[in-house]
Tab-separated table of C-alpha atoms and ligand atoms in Angstrom:
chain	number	residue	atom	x	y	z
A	293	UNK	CA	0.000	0.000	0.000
A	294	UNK	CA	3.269	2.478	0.748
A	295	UNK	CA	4.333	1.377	-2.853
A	296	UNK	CA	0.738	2.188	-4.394
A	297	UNK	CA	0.382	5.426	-2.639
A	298	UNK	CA	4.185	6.620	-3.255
A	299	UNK	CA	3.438	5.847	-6.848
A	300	UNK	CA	0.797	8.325	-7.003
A	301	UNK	CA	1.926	10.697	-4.145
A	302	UNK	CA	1.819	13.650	-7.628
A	303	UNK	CA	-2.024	13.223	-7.486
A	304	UNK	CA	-3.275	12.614	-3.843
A	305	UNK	CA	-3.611	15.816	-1.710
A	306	UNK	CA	-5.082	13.660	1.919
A	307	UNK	CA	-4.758	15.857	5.105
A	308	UNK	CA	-5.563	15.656	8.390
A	309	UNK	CA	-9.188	17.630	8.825
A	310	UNK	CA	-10.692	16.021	5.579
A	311	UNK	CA	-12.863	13.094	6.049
A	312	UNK	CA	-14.854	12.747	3.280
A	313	UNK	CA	-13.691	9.195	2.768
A	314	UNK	CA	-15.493	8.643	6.464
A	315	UNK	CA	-18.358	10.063	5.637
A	316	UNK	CA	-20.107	7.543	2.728
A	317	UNK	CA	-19.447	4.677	2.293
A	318	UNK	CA	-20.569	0.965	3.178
A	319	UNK	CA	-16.775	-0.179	4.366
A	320	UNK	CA	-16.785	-3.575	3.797
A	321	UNK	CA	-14.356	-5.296	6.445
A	322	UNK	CA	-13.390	-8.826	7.472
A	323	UNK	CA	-14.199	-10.922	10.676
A	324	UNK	CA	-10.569	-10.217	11.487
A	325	UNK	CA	-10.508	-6.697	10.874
A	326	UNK	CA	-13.428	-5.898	12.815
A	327	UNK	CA	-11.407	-7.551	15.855
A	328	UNK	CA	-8.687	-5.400	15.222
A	329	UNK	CA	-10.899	-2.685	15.095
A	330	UNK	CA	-12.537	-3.302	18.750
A	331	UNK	CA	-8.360	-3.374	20.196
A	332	UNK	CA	-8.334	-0.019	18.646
A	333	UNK	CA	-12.071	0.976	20.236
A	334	UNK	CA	-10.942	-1.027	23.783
A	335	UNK	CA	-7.690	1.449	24.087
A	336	UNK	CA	-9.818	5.083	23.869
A	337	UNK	CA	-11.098	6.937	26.708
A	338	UNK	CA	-14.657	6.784	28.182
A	339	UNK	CA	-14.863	10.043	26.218
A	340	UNK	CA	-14.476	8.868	23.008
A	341	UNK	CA	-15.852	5.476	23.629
A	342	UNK	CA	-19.237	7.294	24.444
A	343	UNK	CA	-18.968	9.512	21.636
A	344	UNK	CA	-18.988	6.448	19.568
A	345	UNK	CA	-21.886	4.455	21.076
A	346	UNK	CA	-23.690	7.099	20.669
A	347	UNK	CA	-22.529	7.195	16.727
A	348	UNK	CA	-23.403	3.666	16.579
A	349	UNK	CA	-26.809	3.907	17.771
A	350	UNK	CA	-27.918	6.348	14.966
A	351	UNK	CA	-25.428	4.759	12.362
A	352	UNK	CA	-26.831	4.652	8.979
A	353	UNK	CA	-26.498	2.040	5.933
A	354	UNK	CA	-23.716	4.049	3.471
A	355	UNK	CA	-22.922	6.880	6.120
A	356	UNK	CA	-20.565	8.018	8.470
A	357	UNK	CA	-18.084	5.658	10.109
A	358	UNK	CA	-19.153	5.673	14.046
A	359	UNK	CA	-15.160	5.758	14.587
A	360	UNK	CA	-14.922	9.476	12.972
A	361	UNK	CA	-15.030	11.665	15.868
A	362	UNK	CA	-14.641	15.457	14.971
A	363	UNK	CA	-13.276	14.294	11.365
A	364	UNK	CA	-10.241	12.466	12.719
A	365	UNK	CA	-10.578	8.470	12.957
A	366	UNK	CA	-10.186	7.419	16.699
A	367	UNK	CA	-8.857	3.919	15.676
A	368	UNK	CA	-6.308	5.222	12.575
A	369	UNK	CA	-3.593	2.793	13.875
A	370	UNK	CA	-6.375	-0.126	13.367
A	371	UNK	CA	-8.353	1.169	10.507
A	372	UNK	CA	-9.377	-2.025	8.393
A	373	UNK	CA	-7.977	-2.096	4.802
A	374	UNK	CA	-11.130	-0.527	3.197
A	375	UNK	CA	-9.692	2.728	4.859
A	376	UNK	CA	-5.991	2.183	3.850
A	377	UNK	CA	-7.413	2.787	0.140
A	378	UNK	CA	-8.803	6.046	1.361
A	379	UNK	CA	-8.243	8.821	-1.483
A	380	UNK	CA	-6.561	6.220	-4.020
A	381	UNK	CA	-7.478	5.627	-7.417
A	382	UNK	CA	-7.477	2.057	-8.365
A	383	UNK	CA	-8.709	-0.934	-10.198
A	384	UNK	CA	-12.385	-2.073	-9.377
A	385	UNK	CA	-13.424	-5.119	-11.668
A	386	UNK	CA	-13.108	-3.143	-15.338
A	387	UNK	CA	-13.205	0.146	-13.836
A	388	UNK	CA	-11.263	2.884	-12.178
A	389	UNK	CA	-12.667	4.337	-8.962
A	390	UNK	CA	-11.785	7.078	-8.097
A	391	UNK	CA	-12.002	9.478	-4.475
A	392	UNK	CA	-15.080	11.482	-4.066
A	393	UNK	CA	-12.632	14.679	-3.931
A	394	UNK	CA	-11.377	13.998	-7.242
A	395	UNK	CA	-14.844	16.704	-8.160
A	396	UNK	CA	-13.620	18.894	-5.469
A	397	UNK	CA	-9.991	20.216	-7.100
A	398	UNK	CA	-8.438	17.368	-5.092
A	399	UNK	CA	-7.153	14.234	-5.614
A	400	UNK	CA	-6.300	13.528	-9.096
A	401	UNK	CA	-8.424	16.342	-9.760
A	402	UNK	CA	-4.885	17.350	-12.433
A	403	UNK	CA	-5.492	14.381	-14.346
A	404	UNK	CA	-9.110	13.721	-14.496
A	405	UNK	CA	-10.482	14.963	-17.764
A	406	UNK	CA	-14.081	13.987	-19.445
A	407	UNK	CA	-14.993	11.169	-16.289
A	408	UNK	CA	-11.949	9.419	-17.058
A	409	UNK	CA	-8.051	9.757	-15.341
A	410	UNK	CA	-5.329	10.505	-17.858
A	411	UNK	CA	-1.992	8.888	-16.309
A	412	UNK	CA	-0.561	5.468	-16.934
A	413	UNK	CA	-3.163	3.001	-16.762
A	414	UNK	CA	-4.000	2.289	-13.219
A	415	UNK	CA	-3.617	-1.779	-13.042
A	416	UNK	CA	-3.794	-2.072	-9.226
A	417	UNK	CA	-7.183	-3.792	-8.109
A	418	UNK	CA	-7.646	-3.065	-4.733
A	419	UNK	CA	-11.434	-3.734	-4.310
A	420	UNK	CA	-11.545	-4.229	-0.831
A	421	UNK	CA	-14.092	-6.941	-0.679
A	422	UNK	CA	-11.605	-8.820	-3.512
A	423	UNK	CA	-8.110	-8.799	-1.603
A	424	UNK	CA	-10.019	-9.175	1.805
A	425	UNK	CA	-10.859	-12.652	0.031
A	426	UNK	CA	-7.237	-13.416	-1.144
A	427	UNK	CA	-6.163	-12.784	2.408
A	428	UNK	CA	-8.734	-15.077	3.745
A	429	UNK	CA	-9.723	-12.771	6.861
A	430	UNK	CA	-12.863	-14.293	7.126
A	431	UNK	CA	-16.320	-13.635	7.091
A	432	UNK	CA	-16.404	-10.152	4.960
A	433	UNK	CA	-19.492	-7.893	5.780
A	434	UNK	CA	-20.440	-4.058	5.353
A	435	UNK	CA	-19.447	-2.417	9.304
A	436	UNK	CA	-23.124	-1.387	9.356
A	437	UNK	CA	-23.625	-4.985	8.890
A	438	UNK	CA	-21.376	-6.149	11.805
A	439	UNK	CA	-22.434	-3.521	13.969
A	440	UNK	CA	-26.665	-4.045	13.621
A	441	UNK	CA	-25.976	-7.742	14.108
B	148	LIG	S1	-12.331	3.342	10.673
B	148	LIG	FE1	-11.404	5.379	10.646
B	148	LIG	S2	-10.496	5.613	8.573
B	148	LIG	FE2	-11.991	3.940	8.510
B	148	LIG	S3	-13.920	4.871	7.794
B	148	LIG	FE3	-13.924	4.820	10.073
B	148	LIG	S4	-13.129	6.824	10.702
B	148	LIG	FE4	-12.566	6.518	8.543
């Protein structure tokens, strides 16, 4: 994922205070992600941990993440691999998808011209739901999903 995103570090413009990634978006994530994820939620403060409960309870199917709190993610260091593709272009079946901001002047924003990106075809497939299956994490649902259950 370093590799991916140093080869396109010209065209991604991700900084701290933007969280449009968090915000829509059915992040699909694996049995052992979603572990992961609750070491991350176990280690906050009764603060935060409230904040999010409360997030959870009036989570919505392709909203926010209930782990954004004030547009930063509370669990970065644990953040499933759904979120590690944050604000990359890449390989989705036959077609490129690209990062909500690329209509917002950000990323690739330089190279996007008629719907389409103009750089070296983009050959990485990194749809989530397809290498969560190569890596054989488990069961793989949406996190609205997991959490409802
Ligand atoms: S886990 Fe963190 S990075 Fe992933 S969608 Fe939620 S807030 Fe964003």
């Amino acid at each position: 994922m370093k590799e991916y995103f140093n080869l396109h570090r010209a065209h991604v413009f991700c900084q701290e205070g933007c969280s449009s990634c968090c915000e829509k978006g059915d992040y699909p994530i694996s049995q052992i992600e979603l572990a992961y994820l609750m070491q991350g939620y176990i280690s906050l403060d009764n603060e935060q941990k409230t904040i999010i409960q409360r997030n959870i309870k009036n989570i919505e199917r392709g909203g926010a993440c209930p782990f954004l709190i004030k547009k930063r993610c509370s669990v970065y260091k644990y953040r499933p691999v759904v979120c590690r593709v944050h604000g990359l272009a890449y390989m989705c079946g036959d077609k490129v998808k690209l990062p909500y901001c690329v209509n917002e002047g950000k990323n690739y924003s330089g190279v996007y011209q008629n719907g389409e990106v103009v750089i070296n075809p983009i050959l990485e497939n990194l749809d989530t739901p397809s290498v969560l299956k190569q890596l054989e994490y488990g069961d793989i649902r949406n996190l609205y999903d997991w959490i409802k259950k």
